[in-house]
Amino acid sequence: MRKKFLLLSLLPLGVSQLLFAQRYYLFVGSYNQDKSKAGIYIYRFNPGDGTVQAASAVSQVLNPAYLVPSADGHYLYACTEAQTPGAGSVTSYSFNPETGEAVWRSSQPAGGENPVYITEHNSRRWLAVANYTGGCAAVLPVKDGYIGKAAQVLVFRDSSLTDRQRSSHVHSAVLDPTHRFLLLPDLGADKIRCFSFDADNAQPLQPATPPFTATVPGSGPRHFTFHPRLPLAYCIEELSGMVSVYRYGNGRLDSLQRITAHYTRRKGDNYGGADIHTSPDGRFLYVSTRMDENIIVTYAIDPVSGLLRKIAHQSAGGNHPRNFVIDPTGRYLLVANQMSNNIVVFERNVQTGLLKRTGTELTMPAPSCLQIKAY
């Protein structure tokens, strides 16, 4: 026993925490289009072999487009009434890791139509939400899982080159590693907006300096992620099918690289860049593209510069890979294919970054978002 304790004490803190974690849960949102049908699915996830086991499902929720479990694991927050004309809400649930069940706790208007992304500030007192059709972002207070009315709604009225860009479409709301800044990729305006975030202020958001970074006209920035160690950030552009690499510091983005996220490039093709995540060790970046390709692209990340080198691409295992997630151990990558109504589990080689299908696959209507949390 003493030898075992000594061995565990020599492991990095994150690894030892994962070893002691008793449960992993996979949370799935879906575009159910009908409140009487299940909209959130909850599974127990086995990090040993990548298999899943159904735990529970939640109905009386309409089109949960994006989910995020709270940092303490006690609550689940969701963008709800997405893709619903004239509507949009944010909903919270209490989550019991003993039973795997989620119970409705509160709901508030999202501040705009079609909420598509939600995040929790590390103060645990605020939620930030991106409203795509409403062209706005909102921050809502939260306490003990109860969501209050929006304290601040920022509406943007910009446009850019294409028909999809006749108005602002804020597609994600991502806090930087310090949680001092909130970044808002605006697909409609070809801007990545940035606001300082003061959790002690009644209206937490103030424009940063500079207040936005302009992207290539017609690119349509969509989802955004930070490197886990280096001062770098990566953005997938939905309309161009490109990934942009930025050096990041105190709310400022400086462009370093722009690289394709597609396999073929033919005039008239549509690429539909969708989701983007780095591996937990920071060695690899993954991107999904939809439309004419439906692939997952793998990039190696230079350990010094953070620049990308494309090393592989492969089928997402379905149609329209809207969202994907890498589990906390880094061993598995799960893809939600919205149009083919399936979730595919890939094993991830942590040394090479390459993916292979495990054979585990889930079927459900229009999966929109995946999250995995260790308990």
mmCIF file of C-alpha atoms in Angstrom, residues 42-188:
data_model
loop_
_atom_site.group_PDB
_atom_site.id
_atom_site.type_symbol
_atom_site.label_atom_id
_atom_site.label_comp_id
_atom_site.label_asym_id
_atom_site.label_seq_id
_atom_site.Cartn_x
_atom_site.Cartn_y
_atom_site.Cartn_z
ATOM 1 C CA ILE A 42 -26.632 11.726 -20.471
ATOM 2 C CA TYR A 43 -24.277 8.736 -20.636
ATOM 3 C CA ARG A 44 -21.649 7.185 -18.429
ATOM 4 C CA PHE A 45 -18.382 7.208 -20.341
ATOM 5 C CA ASN A 46 -15.683 4.581 -19.808
ATOM 6 C CA PRO A 47 -12.215 6.134 -20.349
ATOM 7 C CA GLY A 48 -10.683 2.670 -20.345
ATOM 8 C CA ASP A 49 -12.214 1.542 -23.632
ATOM 9 C CA GLY A 50 -14.284 4.472 -24.915
ATOM 10 C CA THR A 51 -17.641 2.759 -24.434
ATOM 11 C CA VAL A 52 -20.771 4.515 -23.188
ATOM 12 C CA GLN A 53 -23.796 3.494 -21.171
ATOM 13 C CA ALA A 54 -27.099 5.378 -21.108
ATOM 14 C CA ALA A 55 -27.797 7.058 -17.765
ATOM 15 C CA SER A 56 -30.790 9.379 -18.317
ATOM 16 C CA ALA A 57 -32.497 11.781 -20.706
ATOM 17 C CA VAL A 58 -34.212 15.148 -20.318
ATOM 18 C CA SER A 59 -37.391 16.224 -22.120
ATOM 19 C CA GLN A 60 -39.437 19.421 -21.836
ATOM 20 C CA VAL A 61 -36.507 21.279 -23.356
ATOM 21 C CA LEU A 62 -36.488 22.604 -26.924
ATOM 22 C CA ASN A 63 -33.422 22.494 -29.184
ATOM 23 C CA PRO A 64 -30.534 22.663 -26.697
ATOM 24 C CA ALA A 65 -27.808 23.837 -29.073
ATOM 25 C CA TYR A 66 -24.930 23.951 -26.589
ATOM 26 C CA LEU A 67 -24.259 22.597 -23.104
ATOM 27 C CA VAL A 68 -21.646 23.193 -20.437
ATOM 28 C CA PRO A 69 -21.372 21.467 -17.041
ATOM 29 C CA SER A 70 -20.459 23.813 -14.215
ATOM 30 C CA ALA A 71 -16.876 23.716 -12.974
ATOM 31 C CA ASP A 72 -17.960 22.108 -9.696
ATOM 32 C CA GLY A 73 -20.067 19.552 -11.595
ATOM 33 C CA HIS A 74 -23.244 20.296 -9.647
ATOM 34 C CA TYR A 75 -25.097 21.960 -12.522
ATOM 35 C CA LEU A 76 -25.581 21.759 -16.266
ATOM 36 C CA TYR A 77 -26.181 24.917 -18.297
ATOM 37 C CA ALA A 78 -27.780 24.878 -21.759
ATOM 38 C CA CYS A 79 -28.614 27.192 -24.635
ATOM 39 C CA THR A 80 -32.283 26.386 -25.275
ATOM 40 C CA GLU A 81 -34.967 27.320 -27.797
ATOM 41 C CA ALA A 82 -32.254 27.566 -30.438
ATOM 42 C CA GLN A 83 -33.402 27.567 -34.074
ATOM 43 C CA THR A 84 -36.769 28.850 -32.813
ATOM 44 C CA PRO A 85 -38.000 32.093 -34.434
ATOM 45 C CA GLY A 86 -38.466 34.888 -31.921
ATOM 46 C CA ALA A 87 -37.167 32.796 -29.020
ATOM 47 C CA GLY A 88 -33.994 31.929 -27.177
ATOM 48 C CA SER A 89 -33.329 30.987 -23.564
ATOM 49 C CA VAL A 90 -30.694 29.766 -21.149
ATOM 50 C CA THR A 91 -31.605 26.891 -18.808
ATOM 51 C CA SER A 92 -29.930 25.310 -15.798
ATOM 52 C CA TYR A 93 -30.253 21.812 -14.356
ATOM 53 C CA SER A 94 -29.093 20.261 -11.121
ATOM 54 C CA PHE A 95 -26.960 17.213 -11.828
ATOM 55 C CA ASN A 96 -26.568 14.196 -9.564
ATOM 56 C CA PRO A 97 -23.429 12.187 -10.436
ATOM 57 C CA GLU A 98 -24.630 9.317 -8.241
ATOM 58 C CA THR A 99 -27.674 8.685 -10.418
ATOM 59 C CA GLY A 100 -26.656 10.439 -13.637
ATOM 60 C CA GLU A 101 -29.896 12.443 -13.644
ATOM 61 C CA ALA A 102 -30.429 16.131 -14.401
ATOM 62 C CA VAL A 103 -33.404 18.073 -13.002
ATOM 63 C CA TRP A 104 -34.632 21.465 -14.244
ATOM 64 C CA ARG A 105 -33.634 24.334 -11.956
ATOM 65 C CA SER A 106 -34.176 27.660 -13.762
ATOM 66 C CA SER A 107 -34.525 29.382 -17.127
ATOM 67 C CA GLN A 108 -34.146 32.928 -18.450
ATOM 68 C CA PRO A 109 -34.353 34.675 -21.837
ATOM 69 C CA ALA A 110 -30.970 34.538 -23.578
ATOM 70 C CA GLY A 111 -31.062 38.198 -24.572
ATOM 71 C CA GLY A 112 -31.358 37.378 -28.271
ATOM 72 C CA GLU A 113 -32.636 34.876 -30.806
ATOM 73 C CA ASN A 114 -30.992 31.496 -31.423
ATOM 74 C CA PRO A 115 -28.416 31.064 -28.607
ATOM 75 C CA VAL A 116 -25.637 28.740 -29.785
ATOM 76 C CA TYR A 117 -22.844 28.863 -27.182
ATOM 77 C CA ILE A 118 -22.597 29.237 -23.404
ATOM 78 C CA THR A 119 -19.697 29.414 -20.972
ATOM 79 C CA GLU A 120 -19.262 29.783 -17.212
ATOM 80 C CA HIS A 121 -16.922 32.376 -15.695
ATOM 81 C CA ASN A 122 -14.514 30.979 -13.109
ATOM 82 C CA SER A 123 -16.047 33.215 -10.430
ATOM 83 C CA ARG A 124 -19.068 30.884 -10.822
ATOM 84 C CA ARG A 125 -21.233 34.012 -10.697
ATOM 85 C CA TRP A 126 -21.722 34.646 -14.416
ATOM 86 C CA LEU A 127 -22.691 32.910 -17.626
ATOM 87 C CA ALA A 128 -21.904 34.333 -21.075
ATOM 88 C CA VAL A 129 -23.994 33.361 -24.091
ATOM 89 C CA ALA A 130 -23.653 33.973 -27.843
ATOM 90 C CA ASN A 131 -26.877 34.551 -29.789
ATOM 91 C CA TYR A 132 -26.358 33.767 -33.464
ATOM 92 C CA THR A 133 -29.509 35.090 -35.148
ATOM 93 C CA GLY A 134 -29.859 37.909 -32.628
ATOM 94 C CA GLY A 135 -26.333 39.106 -33.409
ATOM 95 C CA CYS A 136 -25.587 39.717 -29.760
ATOM 96 C CA ALA A 137 -23.914 38.452 -26.611
ATOM 97 C CA ALA A 138 -25.312 38.479 -23.087
ATOM 98 C CA VAL A 139 -24.062 37.908 -19.558
ATOM 99 C CA LEU A 140 -26.407 36.488 -16.933
ATOM 100 C CA PRO A 141 -25.813 36.196 -13.188
ATOM 101 C CA VAL A 142 -25.938 32.729 -11.642
ATOM 102 C CA LYS A 143 -25.966 31.597 -8.018
ATOM 103 C CA ASP A 144 -26.302 28.028 -6.776
ATOM 104 C CA GLY A 145 -27.370 27.031 -10.266
ATOM 105 C CA TYR A 146 -30.174 29.601 -10.467
ATOM 106 C CA ILE A 147 -29.880 31.916 -13.460
ATOM 107 C CA GLY A 148 -30.924 35.563 -13.124
ATOM 108 C CA LYS A 149 -32.099 37.989 -15.797
ATOM 109 C CA ALA A 150 -29.458 39.213 -18.238
ATOM 110 C CA ALA A 151 -27.370 41.945 -16.653
ATOM 111 C CA GLN A 152 -25.904 43.073 -19.957
ATOM 112 C CA VAL A 153 -26.831 42.496 -23.605
ATOM 113 C CA LEU A 154 -24.477 43.704 -26.324
ATOM 114 C CA VAL A 155 -26.103 43.988 -29.754
ATOM 115 C CA PHE A 156 -23.900 44.292 -32.841
ATOM 116 C CA ARG A 157 -25.029 45.695 -36.184
ATOM 117 C CA ASP A 158 -22.331 44.846 -38.695
ATOM 118 C CA SER A 159 -22.172 43.028 -41.992
ATOM 119 C CA SER A 160 -19.632 41.699 -44.467
ATOM 120 C CA LEU A 161 -19.332 40.203 -47.964
ATOM 121 C CA THR A 162 -21.588 37.185 -48.368
ATOM 122 C CA ASP A 163 -25.326 36.519 -48.124
ATOM 123 C CA ARG A 164 -24.697 34.795 -44.777
ATOM 124 C CA GLN A 165 -23.115 38.040 -43.559
ATOM 125 C CA ARG A 166 -25.875 40.586 -44.002
ATOM 126 C CA SER A 167 -25.922 41.045 -40.232
ATOM 127 C CA SER A 168 -23.853 40.121 -37.195
ATOM 128 C CA HIS A 169 -23.928 36.478 -36.103
ATOM 129 C CA VAL A 170 -22.048 35.876 -32.851
ATOM 130 C CA HIS A 171 -21.192 32.179 -32.951
ATOM 131 C CA SER A 172 -19.270 31.537 -29.730
ATOM 132 C CA ALA A 173 -18.315 33.156 -26.434
ATOM 133 C CA VAL A 174 -14.913 32.018 -25.182
ATOM 134 C CA LEU A 175 -13.133 33.181 -22.039
ATOM 135 C CA ASP A 176 -9.355 33.452 -22.181
ATOM 136 C CA PRO A 177 -7.267 31.294 -19.783
ATOM 137 C CA THR A 178 -7.261 34.053 -17.143
ATOM 138 C CA HIS A 179 -11.018 34.692 -17.492
ATOM 139 C CA ARG A 180 -10.195 38.406 -17.705
ATOM 140 C CA PHE A 181 -11.313 38.660 -21.333
ATOM 141 C CA LEU A 182 -14.254 37.323 -23.349
ATOM 142 C CA LEU A 183 -13.796 36.705 -27.070
ATOM 143 C CA LEU A 184 -16.757 36.679 -29.453
ATOM 144 C CA PRO A 185 -16.192 35.384 -32.999
ATOM 145 C CA ASP A 186 -18.761 37.175 -35.167
ATOM 146 C CA LEU A 187 -19.389 35.180 -38.361
ATOM 147 C CA GLY A 188 -21.522 37.920 -39.894
#
